[in-house]
PDB file of C-alpha atoms in Angstrom:
ATOM      1  CA  UNK J   1       0.000   0.000   0.000  1.00  0.00           C
ATOM      2  CA  UNK J   2       1.432   3.338  -1.010  1.00  0.00           C
ATOM      3  CA  UNK J   3       1.520   6.268   1.390  1.00  0.00           C
ATOM      4  CA  UNK J   4      -1.297   7.992  -0.559  1.00  0.00           C
ATOM      5  CA  UNK J   5      -3.527   4.913  -0.364  1.00  0.00           C
ATOM      6  CA  UNK J   6      -2.705   4.515   3.322  1.00  0.00           C
ATOM      7  CA  UNK J   7      -3.736   8.076   4.116  1.00  0.00           C
ATOM      8  CA  UNK J   8      -6.928   7.746   2.069  1.00  0.00           C
ATOM      9  CA  UNK J   9      -8.055   4.704   4.074  1.00  0.00           C
ATOM     10  CA  UNK J  10      -7.235   6.049   7.537  1.00  0.00           C
ATOM     11  CA  UNK J  11      -9.928   7.747   9.623  1.00  0.00           C
ATOM     12  CA  UNK J  12      -9.489  10.994  11.543  1.00  0.00           C
ATOM     13  CA  UNK J  13      -8.858   9.095  14.787  1.00  0.00           C
ATOM     14  CA  UNK J  14      -6.138   7.000  13.178  1.00  0.00           C
ATOM     15  CA  UNK J  15      -8.226   3.918  12.487  1.00  0.00           C
ATOM     16  CA  UNK J  16      -7.657   2.082   9.258  1.00  0.00           C
ATOM     17  CA  UNK J  17     -10.918   1.551   7.342  1.00  0.00           C
ATOM     18  CA  UNK J  18     -11.061  -1.167   4.679  1.00  0.00           C
ATOM     19  CA  UNK J  19     -12.299  -0.081   1.270  1.00  0.00           C
ATOM     20  CA  UNK J  20     -15.716  -1.487   0.355  1.00  0.00           C
ATOM     21  CA  UNK J  21     -15.879  -4.047  -2.441  1.00  0.00           C
ATOM     22  CA  UNK J  22     -16.794  -2.262  -5.675  1.00  0.00           C
ATOM     23  CA  UNK J  23     -18.064  -5.160  -7.810  1.00  0.00           C
ATOM     24  CA  UNK J  24     -20.562  -7.355  -6.015  1.00  0.00           C
ATOM     25  CA  UNK J  25     -22.519  -9.170  -8.690  1.00  0.00           C
ATOM     26  CA  UNK J  26     -22.884 -12.907  -8.196  1.00  0.00           C
ATOM     27  CA  UNK J  27     -22.375 -15.943 -10.371  1.00  0.00           C
ATOM     28  CA  UNK J  28     -25.315 -18.282  -9.792  1.00  0.00           C
ATOM     29  CA  UNK J  29     -26.251 -21.809 -10.789  1.00  0.00           C
ATOM     30  CA  UNK J  30     -29.380 -20.729 -12.665  1.00  0.00           C
ATOM     31  CA  UNK J  31     -27.954 -17.507 -14.081  1.00  0.00           C
ATOM     32  CA  UNK J  32     -30.713 -15.418 -12.520  1.00  0.00           C
ATOM     33  CA  UNK J  33     -28.049 -12.921 -11.424  1.00  0.00           C
ATOM     34  CA  UNK J  34     -27.086 -12.320 -15.031  1.00  0.00           C
ATOM     35  CA  UNK J  35     -23.994 -14.481 -14.630  1.00  0.00           C
ATOM     36  CA  UNK J  36     -24.395 -18.265 -14.935  1.00  0.00           C
ATOM     37  CA  UNK J  37     -21.919 -20.742 -13.477  1.00  0.00           C
ATOM     38  CA  UNK J  38     -20.304 -22.210 -16.602  1.00  0.00           C
ATOM     39  CA  UNK J  39     -16.950 -24.007 -16.891  1.00  0.00           C
ATOM     40  CA  UNK J  40     -14.388 -22.041 -18.866  1.00  0.00           C
ATOM     41  CA  UNK J  41     -16.273 -18.764 -18.750  1.00  0.00           C
ATOM     42  CA  UNK J  42     -14.474 -17.078 -15.860  1.00  0.00           C
ATOM     43  CA  UNK J  43     -10.944 -16.397 -14.628  1.00  0.00           C
ATOM     44  CA  UNK J  44     -10.079 -16.070 -10.956  1.00  0.00           C
ATOM     45  CA  UNK J  45      -7.345 -13.477 -10.411  1.00  0.00           C
ATOM     46  CA  UNK J  46      -5.306 -13.843  -7.225  1.00  0.00           C
ATOM     47  CA  UNK J  47      -2.120 -12.843  -5.490  1.00  0.00           C
ATOM     48  CA  UNK J  48      -0.491 -15.691  -3.558  1.00  0.00           C
ATOM     49  CA  UNK J  49       0.468 -13.235  -0.826  1.00  0.00           C
ATOM     50  CA  UNK J  50      -3.084 -12.001  -0.168  1.00  0.00           C
ATOM     51  CA  UNK J  51      -5.056 -13.796   2.581  1.00  0.00           C
ATOM     52  CA  UNK J  52      -8.396 -12.839   1.019  1.00  0.00           C
ATOM     53  CA  UNK J  53      -7.334 -14.302  -2.344  1.00  0.00           C
ATOM     54  CA  UNK J  54      -5.773 -17.317  -0.633  1.00  0.00           C
ATOM     55  CA  UNK J  55      -9.219 -18.366   0.608  1.00  0.00           C
ATOM     56  CA  UNK J  56     -10.506 -18.646  -2.941  1.00  0.00           C
ATOM     57  CA  UNK J  57      -7.467 -20.657  -4.057  1.00  0.00           C
ATOM     58  CA  UNK J  58      -8.012 -23.198  -1.274  1.00  0.00           C
ATOM     59  CA  UNK J  59     -11.771 -23.499  -1.855  1.00  0.00           C
ATOM     60  CA  UNK J  60     -11.372 -23.780  -5.634  1.00  0.00           C
ATOM     61  CA  UNK J  61      -8.897 -26.624  -5.134  1.00  0.00           C
ATOM     62  CA  UNK J  62     -10.781 -28.505  -2.418  1.00  0.00           C
ATOM     63  CA  UNK J  63     -13.980 -28.479  -4.479  1.00  0.00           C
ATOM     64  CA  UNK J  64     -12.254 -29.628  -7.660  1.00  0.00           C
ATOM     65  CA  UNK J  65     -13.030 -26.487  -9.661  1.00  0.00           C
ATOM     66  CA  UNK J  66      -9.542 -26.065 -11.082  1.00  0.00           C
ATOM     67  CA  UNK J  67     -10.637 -27.065 -14.585  1.00  0.00           C
ATOM     68  CA  UNK J  68     -13.916 -25.129 -14.425  1.00  0.00           C
ATOM     69  CA  UNK J  69     -12.402 -21.790 -13.345  1.00  0.00           C
ATOM     70  CA  UNK J  70      -8.963 -20.814 -14.638  1.00  0.00           C
ATOM     71  CA  UNK J  71      -6.447 -19.089 -12.381  1.00  0.00           C
ATOM     72  CA  UNK J  72      -4.349 -15.971 -12.967  1.00  0.00           C
ATOM     73  CA  UNK J  73      -1.584 -15.095 -10.501  1.00  0.00           C
ATOM     74  CA  UNK J  74      -0.256 -11.546 -10.230  1.00  0.00           C
ATOM     75  CA  UNK J  75       3.184 -10.429  -9.121  1.00  0.00           C
ATOM     76  CA  UNK J  76       3.462 -10.133  -5.314  1.00  0.00           C
ATOM     77  CA  UNK J  77       4.883  -6.629  -5.658  1.00  0.00           C
ATOM     78  CA  UNK J  78       2.136  -4.119  -6.345  1.00  0.00           C
ATOM     79  CA  UNK J  79       3.332  -0.836  -7.860  1.00  0.00           C
ATOM     80  CA  UNK J  80       1.594   2.533  -8.263  1.00  0.00           C
ATOM     81  CA  UNK J  81      -0.592   1.084 -11.044  1.00  0.00           C
ATOM     82  CA  UNK J  82      -1.638  -1.880  -8.943  1.00  0.00           C
ATOM     83  CA  UNK J  83      -1.390  -5.610  -9.531  1.00  0.00           C
ATOM     84  CA  UNK J  84       0.793  -6.637 -12.476  1.00  0.00           C
ATOM     85  CA  UNK J  85       0.925  -9.811 -14.591  1.00  0.00           C
ATOM     86  CA  UNK J  86       4.718  -9.863 -14.709  1.00  0.00           C
ATOM     87  CA  UNK J  87       4.854 -13.573 -13.843  1.00  0.00           C
ATOM     88  CA  UNK J  88       3.473 -14.357 -17.303  1.00  0.00           C
ATOM     89  CA  UNK J  89       5.453 -14.299 -20.527  1.00  0.00           C
ATOM     90  CA  UNK J  90       5.653 -10.776 -21.883  1.00  0.00           C
ATOM     91  CA  UNK J  91       4.148  -9.383 -18.683  1.00  0.00           C
ATOM     92  CA  UNK J  92       0.651 -10.034 -19.987  1.00  0.00           C
ATOM     93  CA  UNK J  93      -2.044 -12.449 -18.773  1.00  0.00           C
ATOM     94  CA  UNK J  94      -2.329 -15.096 -21.527  1.00  0.00           C
ATOM     95  CA  UNK J  95      -6.120 -15.385 -21.242  1.00  0.00           C
ATOM     96  CA  UNK J  96      -7.264 -11.832 -20.510  1.00  0.00           C
ATOM     97  CA  UNK J  97      -4.540 -10.189 -22.582  1.00  0.00           C
ATOM     98  CA  UNK J  98      -3.897  -7.417 -20.063  1.00  0.00           C
ATOM     99  CA  UNK J  99      -0.775  -6.225 -18.247  1.00  0.00           C
ATOM    100  CA  UNK J 100      -2.479  -4.787 -15.163  1.00  0.00           C
ATOM    101  CA  UNK J 101      -5.575  -5.930 -13.315  1.00  0.00           C
ATOM    102  CA  UNK J 102      -6.601  -2.279 -13.241  1.00  0.00           C
ATOM    103  CA  UNK J 103      -7.338  -2.574 -16.964  1.00  0.00           C
ATOM    104  CA  UNK J 104     -10.158  -5.019 -16.232  1.00  0.00           C
ATOM    105  CA  UNK J 105     -11.455  -2.737 -13.470  1.00  0.00           C
ATOM    106  CA  UNK J 106     -11.517   0.262 -15.802  1.00  0.00           C
ATOM    107  CA  UNK J 107     -13.102  -1.753 -18.574  1.00  0.00           C
ATOM    108  CA  UNK J 108     -15.897  -2.536 -16.119  1.00  0.00           C
ATOM    109  CA  UNK J 109     -16.129   0.958 -14.639  1.00  0.00           C
ATOM    110  CA  UNK J 110     -14.205   3.694 -16.494  1.00  0.00           C
ATOM    111  CA  UNK J 111     -14.682   6.003 -13.506  1.00  0.00           C
ATOM    112  CA  UNK J 112     -13.197   3.595 -10.948  1.00  0.00           C
ATOM    113  CA  UNK J 113     -10.624   5.407  -8.823  1.00  0.00           C
ATOM    114  CA  UNK J 114     -10.243   3.150  -5.782  1.00  0.00           C
ATOM    115  CA  UNK J 115      -7.639   0.544  -4.913  1.00  0.00           C
ATOM    116  CA  UNK J 116      -7.641  -2.465  -7.243  1.00  0.00           C
ATOM    117  CA  UNK J 117      -8.038  -5.606  -5.152  1.00  0.00           C
ATOM    118  CA  UNK J 118      -7.760  -9.374  -5.374  1.00  0.00           C
ATOM    119  CA  UNK J 119      -9.356 -11.830  -5.525  1.00  0.00           C
ATOM    120  CA  UNK J 120     -11.671 -10.994  -8.345  1.00  0.00           C
ATOM    121  CA  UNK J 121     -13.460 -13.017 -10.984  1.00  0.00           C
ATOM    122  CA  UNK J 122     -13.316 -11.746 -14.554  1.00  0.00           C
ATOM    123  CA  UNK J 123     -15.616 -12.729 -17.407  1.00  0.00           C
ATOM    124  CA  UNK J 124     -13.181 -13.963 -20.053  1.00  0.00           C
ATOM    125  CA  UNK J 125     -15.242 -12.966 -23.099  1.00  0.00           C
ATOM    126  CA  UNK J 126     -15.957  -9.373 -22.081  1.00  0.00           C
ATOM    127  CA  UNK J 127     -12.866  -8.863 -19.935  1.00  0.00           C
ATOM    128  CA  UNK J 128     -15.024  -7.247 -17.256  1.00  0.00           C
ATOM    129  CA  UNK J 129     -14.900  -7.868 -13.520  1.00  0.00           C
ATOM    130  CA  UNK J 130     -17.936  -9.749 -12.262  1.00  0.00           C
ATOM    131  CA  UNK J 131     -17.042  -9.594  -8.583  1.00  0.00           C
ATOM    132  CA  UNK J 132     -14.293  -8.684  -6.141  1.00  0.00           C
ATOM    133  CA  UNK J 133     -16.572  -9.501  -3.194  1.00  0.00           C
ATOM    134  CA  UNK J 134     -14.138 -11.901  -1.519  1.00  0.00           C
ATOM    135  CA  UNK J 135     -16.462 -13.157   1.279  1.00  0.00           C
ATOM    136  CA  UNK J 136     -19.157 -14.047  -1.237  1.00  0.00           C
ATOM    137  CA  UNK J 137     -16.810 -15.573  -3.821  1.00  0.00           C
ATOM    138  CA  UNK J 138     -15.913 -18.590  -1.702  1.00  0.00           C
ATOM    139  CA  UNK J 139     -19.469 -19.130  -0.463  1.00  0.00           C
ATOM    140  CA  UNK J 140     -20.748 -19.130  -4.041  1.00  0.00           C
ATOM    141  CA  UNK J 141     -18.044 -21.564  -5.120  1.00  0.00           C
ATOM    142  CA  UNK J 142     -19.441 -23.910  -2.478  1.00  0.00           C
ATOM    143  CA  UNK J 143     -23.122 -23.401  -3.230  1.00  0.00           C
ATOM    144  CA  UNK J 144     -23.658 -22.117  -6.781  1.00  0.00           C
ATOM    145  CA  UNK J 145     -20.973 -24.222  -8.497  1.00  0.00           C
ATOM    146  CA  UNK J 146     -22.058 -27.494  -6.908  1.00  0.00           C
ATOM    147  CA  UNK J 147     -22.863 -29.111 -10.283  1.00  0.00           C
ATOM    148  CA  UNK J 148     -19.174 -28.903 -11.181  1.00  0.00           C
ATOM    149  CA  UNK J 149     -17.659 -30.088  -7.893  1.00  0.00           C
ATOM    150  CA  UNK J 150     -15.489 -33.184  -8.016  1.00  0.00           C
ATOM    151  CA  UNK J 151     -16.960 -36.443  -6.670  1.00  0.00           C
ATOM    152  CA  UNK J 152     -16.642 -36.515  -2.904  1.00  0.00           C
ATOM    153  CA  UNK J 153     -15.899 -32.800  -2.611  1.00  0.00           C
ATOM    154  CA  UNK J 154     -16.229 -31.500   0.966  1.00  0.00           C
ATOM    155  CA  UNK J 155     -19.263 -29.460   1.938  1.00  0.00           C
ATOM    156  CA  UNK J 156     -17.516 -26.347   3.213  1.00  0.00           C
ATOM    157  CA  UNK J 157     -20.739 -24.433   3.876  1.00  0.00           C
ATOM    158  CA  UNK J 158     -23.271 -27.092   4.940  1.00  0.00           C
ATOM    159  CA  UNK J 159     -26.797 -25.766   5.094  1.00  0.00           C
ATOM    160  CA  UNK J 160     -27.448 -27.108   8.581  1.00  0.00           C
ATOM    161  CA  UNK J 161     -24.375 -25.309   9.912  1.00  0.00           C
ATOM    162  CA  UNK J 162     -24.539 -22.018   8.024  1.00  0.00           C
ATOM    163  CA  UNK J 163     -25.968 -19.941  10.857  1.00  0.00           C
ATOM    164  CA  UNK J 164     -23.237 -21.157  13.210  1.00  0.00           C
ATOM    165  CA  UNK J 165     -20.501 -20.637  10.610  1.00  0.00           C
ATOM    166  CA  UNK J 166     -21.726 -17.090   9.966  1.00  0.00           C
ATOM    167  CA  UNK J 167     -21.774 -16.384  13.688  1.00  0.00           C
ATOM    168  CA  UNK J 168     -18.244 -17.721  14.172  1.00  0.00           C
ATOM    169  CA  UNK J 169     -16.645 -15.946  11.217  1.00  0.00           C
ATOM    170  CA  UNK J 170     -18.037 -12.489  11.996  1.00  0.00           C
ATOM    171  CA  UNK J 171     -15.731 -11.790  14.986  1.00  0.00           C
ATOM    172  CA  UNK J 172     -12.893 -13.627  13.226  1.00  0.00           C
ATOM    173  CA  UNK J 173     -13.173 -11.177  10.354  1.00  0.00           C
ATOM    174  CA  UNK J 174     -13.553  -8.119  12.555  1.00  0.00           C
ATOM    175  CA  UNK J 175     -10.867  -8.897  15.113  1.00  0.00           C
ATOM    176  CA  UNK J 176      -8.431 -11.263  13.362  1.00  0.00           C
ATOM    177  CA  UNK J 177      -8.596 -11.206   9.540  1.00  0.00           C
ATOM    178  CA  UNK J 178      -9.126  -7.458   9.397  1.00  0.00           C
ATOM    179  CA  UNK J 179      -7.772  -6.924  12.899  1.00  0.00           C
ATOM    180  CA  UNK J 180      -4.155  -7.486  11.917  1.00  0.00           C
ATOM    181  CA  UNK J 181      -4.514  -4.771   9.267  1.00  0.00           C
ATOM    182  CA  UNK J 182      -6.123  -2.452  11.788  1.00  0.00           C
ATOM    183  CA  UNK J 183      -3.043  -2.933  13.953  1.00  0.00           C
ATOM    184  CA  UNK J 184      -0.569  -2.536  11.110  1.00  0.00           C
ATOM    185  CA  UNK J 185      -2.112   0.507   9.460  1.00  0.00           C
ATOM    186  CA  UNK J 186      -3.247   2.354  12.597  1.00  0.00           C
ATOM    187  CA  UNK J 187      -1.905   5.892  12.638  1.00  0.00           C
ATOM    188  CA  UNK J 188      -2.648   6.670  16.284  1.00  0.00           C
ATOM    189  CA  UNK J 189      -1.737   4.892  19.509  1.00  0.00           C
ATOM    190  CA  UNK J 190      -5.394   4.743  20.516  1.00  0.00           C
ATOM    191  CA  UNK J 191      -6.469   3.009  17.314  1.00  0.00           C
ATOM    192  CA  UNK J 192      -3.563   0.571  17.490  1.00  0.00           C
ATOM    193  CA  UNK J 193      -4.174  -0.299  21.145  1.00  0.00           C
ATOM    194  CA  UNK J 194      -7.845  -0.943  20.472  1.00  0.00           C
ATOM    195  CA  UNK J 195      -7.145  -3.212  17.490  1.00  0.00           C
ATOM    196  CA  UNK J 196      -4.328  -5.037  19.326  1.00  0.00           C
ATOM    197  CA  UNK J 197      -6.541  -5.781  22.335  1.00  0.00           C
ATOM    198  CA  UNK J 198      -9.386  -7.032  20.137  1.00  0.00           C
ATOM    199  CA  UNK J 199      -7.032  -9.209  18.076  1.00  0.00           C
ATOM    200  CA  UNK J 200      -5.465 -11.077  20.952  1.00  0.00           C
ATOM    201  CA  UNK J 201      -8.723 -11.247  22.879  1.00  0.00           C
ATOM    202  CA  UNK J 202     -10.233 -13.048  19.890  1.00  0.00           C
ATOM    203  CA  UNK J 203      -7.229 -15.341  19.518  1.00  0.00           C
ATOM    204  CA  UNK J 204      -7.601 -16.272  23.184  1.00  0.00           C
ATOM    205  CA  UNK J 205     -11.282 -17.080  22.665  1.00  0.00           C
ATOM    206  CA  UNK J 206     -10.456 -19.162  19.590  1.00  0.00           C
ATOM    207  CA  UNK J 207      -7.788 -21.038  21.525  1.00  0.00           C
ATOM    208  CA  UNK J 208     -10.340 -21.910  24.169  1.00  0.00           C
ATOM    209  CA  UNK J 209     -12.898 -23.024  21.574  1.00  0.00           C
ATOM    210  CA  UNK J 210     -10.390 -25.172  19.706  1.00  0.00           C
ATOM    211  CA  UNK J 211      -8.954 -26.769  22.835  1.00  0.00           C
ATOM    212  CA  UNK J 212     -11.926 -29.150  22.869  1.00  0.00           C
ATOM    213  CA  UNK J 213     -12.721 -29.564  19.169  1.00  0.00           C
ATOM    214  CA  UNK J 214     -10.579 -30.146  16.105  1.00  0.00           C
ATOM    215  CA  UNK J 215     -12.317 -27.627  13.829  1.00  0.00           C
ATOM    216  CA  UNK J 216     -14.233 -24.413  14.414  1.00  0.00           C
ATOM    217  CA  UNK J 217     -17.688 -25.731  13.482  1.00  0.00           C
ATOM    218  CA  UNK J 218     -18.640 -29.400  13.629  1.00  0.00           C
ATOM    219  CA  UNK J 219     -16.200 -32.228  13.031  1.00  0.00           C
ATOM    220  CA  UNK J 220     -15.097 -31.359   9.489  1.00  0.00           C
ATOM    221  CA  UNK J 221     -13.310 -28.465   7.804  1.00  0.00           C
ATOM    222  CA  UNK J 222     -15.639 -25.620   6.861  1.00  0.00           C
ATOM    223  CA  UNK J 223     -15.443 -22.126   5.411  1.00  0.00           C
ATOM    224  CA  UNK J 224     -14.723 -20.872   8.931  1.00  0.00           C
ATOM    225  CA  UNK J 225     -11.462 -22.818   9.186  1.00  0.00           C
ATOM    226  CA  UNK J 226     -10.295 -21.610   5.786  1.00  0.00           C
ATOM    227  CA  UNK J 227     -10.925 -17.980   6.739  1.00  0.00           C
ATOM    228  CA  UNK J 228      -8.950 -18.296   9.960  1.00  0.00           C
ATOM    229  CA  UNK J 229      -6.135 -20.334   8.416  1.00  0.00           C
ATOM    230  CA  UNK J 230      -5.120 -17.737   5.835  1.00  0.00           C
ATOM    231  CA  UNK J 231      -4.440 -15.211   8.597  1.00  0.00           C
ATOM    232  CA  UNK J 232      -2.732 -17.671  10.943  1.00  0.00           C
ATOM    233  CA  UNK J 233      -0.351 -18.944   8.267  1.00  0.00           C
ATOM    234  CA  UNK J 234       0.893 -15.361   7.720  1.00  0.00           C
ATOM    235  CA  UNK J 235       1.052 -14.449  11.385  1.00  0.00           C
ATOM    236  CA  UNK J 236       4.676 -15.069  12.310  1.00  0.00           C
ATOM    237  CA  UNK J 237       6.016 -14.351   8.819  1.00  0.00           C
ATOM    238  CA  UNK J 238       4.537 -10.849   8.558  1.00  0.00           C
ATOM    239  CA  UNK J 239       1.865  -9.804  11.047  1.00  0.00           C
ATOM    240  CA  UNK J 240       3.887 -10.315  14.230  1.00  0.00           C
ATOM    241  CA  UNK J 241       6.654  -7.922  13.204  1.00  0.00           C
ATOM    242  CA  UNK J 242       5.482  -5.920  10.209  1.00  0.00           C
ATOM    243  CA  UNK J 243       2.029  -5.187  11.654  1.00  0.00           C
ATOM    244  CA  UNK J 244       3.172  -4.983  15.311  1.00  0.00           C
ATOM    245  CA  UNK J 245       0.923  -7.904  16.381  1.00  0.00           C
ATOM    246  CA  UNK J 246       3.530  -8.946  18.884  1.00  0.00           C
ATOM    247  CA  UNK J 247       1.962 -10.057  22.161  1.00  0.00           C
ATOM    248  CA  UNK J 248       2.733 -13.602  21.078  1.00  0.00           C
ATOM    249  CA  UNK J 249       3.865 -15.388  17.962  1.00  0.00           C
ATOM    250  CA  UNK J 250       1.587 -18.092  16.611  1.00  0.00           C
ATOM    251  CA  UNK J 251       4.234 -20.632  17.624  1.00  0.00           C
ATOM    252  CA  UNK J 252       3.791 -19.439  21.227  1.00  0.00           C
ATOM    253  CA  UNK J 253       0.035 -20.171  21.231  1.00  0.00           C
ATOM    254  CA  UNK J 254      -0.036 -23.977  21.597  1.00  0.00           C
ATOM    255  CA  UNK J 255      -3.628 -24.679  20.566  1.00  0.00           C
ATOM    256  CA  UNK J 256      -3.710 -22.353  17.574  1.00  0.00           C
ATOM    257  CA  UNK J 257      -0.235 -23.414  16.442  1.00  0.00           C
ATOM    258  CA  UNK J 258      -1.245 -27.093  16.443  1.00  0.00           C
ATOM    259  CA  UNK J 259      -4.562 -26.254  14.740  1.00  0.00           C
ATOM    260  CA  UNK J 260      -2.809 -24.242  12.025  1.00  0.00           C
ATOM    261  CA  UNK J 261      -0.313 -27.071  11.408  1.00  0.00           C
ATOM    262  CA  UNK J 262      -3.195 -29.537  11.190  1.00  0.00           C
ATOM    263  CA  UNK J 263      -4.768 -27.518   8.386  1.00  0.00           C
ATOM    264  CA  UNK J 264      -1.425 -26.792   6.705  1.00  0.00           C
ATOM    265  CA  UNK J 265      -0.737 -30.527   6.482  1.00  0.00           C
ATOM    266  CA  UNK J 266      -4.211 -31.250   5.077  1.00  0.00           C
ATOM    267  CA  UNK J 267      -4.131 -31.767   1.280  1.00  0.00           C
ATOM    268  CA  UNK J 268      -5.255 -28.564  -0.420  1.00  0.00           C
ATOM    269  CA  UNK J 269      -3.801 -26.198   2.174  1.00  0.00           C
ATOM    270  CA  UNK J 270      -0.019 -26.285   2.587  1.00  0.00           C
ATOM    271  CA  UNK J 271       0.748 -26.538  -1.107  1.00  0.00           C
ATOM    272  CA  UNK J 272      -1.110 -23.265  -1.696  1.00  0.00           C
ATOM    273  CA  UNK J 273       1.111 -21.312   0.723  1.00  0.00           C
ATOM    274  CA  UNK J 274       3.965 -19.300  -0.801  1.00  0.00           C
ATOM    275  CA  UNK J 275       5.977 -17.713   1.992  1.00  0.00           C
ATOM    276  CA  UNK J 276       8.306 -15.995  -0.488  1.00  0.00           C
ATOM    277  CA  UNK J 277       5.411 -14.151  -2.133  1.00  0.00           C
ATOM    278  CA  UNK J 278       3.879 -13.410   1.259  1.00  0.00           C
ATOM    279  CA  UNK J 279       7.011 -11.824   2.723  1.00  0.00           C
ATOM    280  CA  UNK J 280       8.012  -9.918  -0.405  1.00  0.00           C
ATOM    281  CA  UNK J 281       4.535  -8.472  -0.839  1.00  0.00           C
ATOM    282  CA  UNK J 282       4.057  -7.181   2.687  1.00  0.00           C
ATOM    283  CA  UNK J 283       7.565  -5.874   3.336  1.00  0.00           C
ATOM    284  CA  UNK J 284       8.237  -4.485  -0.145  1.00  0.00           C
ATOM    285  CA  UNK J 285       4.815  -2.988  -0.895  1.00  0.00           C
ATOM    286  CA  UNK J 286       3.725  -1.184   2.284  1.00  0.00           C
ATOM    287  CA  UNK J 287       6.138   1.718   2.079  1.00  0.00           C
ATOM    288  CA  UNK J 288       4.026   3.699   4.538  1.00  0.00           C
ATOM    289  CA  UNK J 289       5.157   1.361   7.335  1.00  0.00           C
ATOM    290  CA  UNK J 290       8.350  -0.141   5.882  1.00  0.00           C
ATOM    291  CA  UNK J 291       9.968   2.607   3.775  1.00  0.00           C
ATOM    292  CA  UNK J 292      13.280   0.702   3.449  1.00  0.00           C
ATOM    293  CA  UNK J 293      11.433  -2.269   1.865  1.00  0.00           C
ATOM    294  CA  UNK J 294      13.913  -4.643   3.482  1.00  0.00           C
ATOM    295  CA  UNK J 295      12.514  -8.196   3.590  1.00  0.00           C
ATOM    296  CA  UNK J 296      13.588 -10.044   6.765  1.00  0.00           C
ATOM    297  CA  UNK J 297      15.294 -13.426   6.571  1.00  0.00           C
ATOM    298  CA  UNK J 298      13.207 -15.050   9.324  1.00  0.00           C
ATOM    299  CA  UNK J 299      11.298 -16.593  10.843  1.00  0.00           C
ATOM    300  CA  UNK J 300      12.225 -20.287  10.694  1.00  0.00           C
ATOM    301  CA  UNK J 301       9.300 -21.920   8.867  1.00  0.00           C
ATOM    302  CA  UNK J 302      10.385 -25.545   9.220  1.00  0.00           C
ATOM    303  CA  UNK J 303       7.982 -26.204  12.106  1.00  0.00           C
ATOM    304  CA  UNK J 304       4.933 -26.252   9.835  1.00  0.00           C
ATOM    305  CA  UNK J 305       5.597 -29.916   9.018  1.00  0.00           C
ATOM    306  CA  UNK J 306       5.979 -31.063  12.615  1.00  0.00           C
ATOM    307  CA  UNK J 307       3.325 -33.480  14.031  1.00  0.00           C
ATOM    308  CA  UNK J 308       0.297 -31.635  15.402  1.00  0.00           C
ATOM    309  CA  UNK J 309      -1.643 -34.298  17.336  1.00  0.00           C
ATOM    310  CA  UNK J 310      -4.988 -32.658  16.555  1.00  0.00           C
ATOM    311  CA  UNK J 311      -6.601 -35.876  15.312  1.00  0.00           C
ATOM    312  CA  UNK J 312      -7.188 -36.837  18.960  1.00  0.00           C
ATOM    313  CA  UNK J 313      -8.929 -33.584  19.962  1.00  0.00           C
ATOM    314  CA  UNK J 314     -12.626 -33.924  20.746  1.00  0.00           C
ATOM    315  CA  UNK J 315     -12.666 -37.722  20.677  1.00  0.00           C
TER     316      UNK J 315
END
């Protein structure tokens, strides 16, 4: 985040306020939204460093939608023009034919002047953004794309559990997923202290909840676990130091550390984590809080493959 973007999204009392999602149309099974779920029609654009995009990568893979929805990966370093397709030959996405994701945003809304965000889903034929509504994207992949799920795909948003999942993820979003950003981008001591207290208070509550059950809701992995995982897996690598979330490291919170390793070692999770992209993005992009753009060598990440013992919890 550039200094100008940082200042634009900071309130008068020093609180960081997340930009609202600009494109919120939905892709539905019956096409009643104007966008029908059809294999090959859409391209999911992500950054491997972004926790919000990471959710969609995990869900897409777990549900077996990799052939139905193609994937575009942007460079982890975002410049003044936004997300770039420099990882592709010629610096251009081979399907959408664009160099910057901002081109798809402006094709959709020529007057768009906000921050270009990932994940987003782009209609391949028109080149327009259908949605960058990251909370809804993963839920719709679970519910509206069901016809194209692989045999035996997990039900990540089971109907009987949806109310409980929604209730659990609301404070996780407010205090943890978004909470680490509220710590990192706070521009007053008061705003930082408030976000810091809420973050670790929530992590304490989650530790207590997970001390007696393997997953957040029920006895299988759900959307709630995926949403928490993408923040936890970045915690020690970037949030602890870069965002000043330093009461404890994840590795110093026994329950959450074991829980995070359990998910990391589950097929569909660990192989989607790119710590190089994660560290380079946060430390080399947020010049408002790291003007030197030096990327630290640590922490030691070898512990992610250590036994977690979570299979015995709740039995």
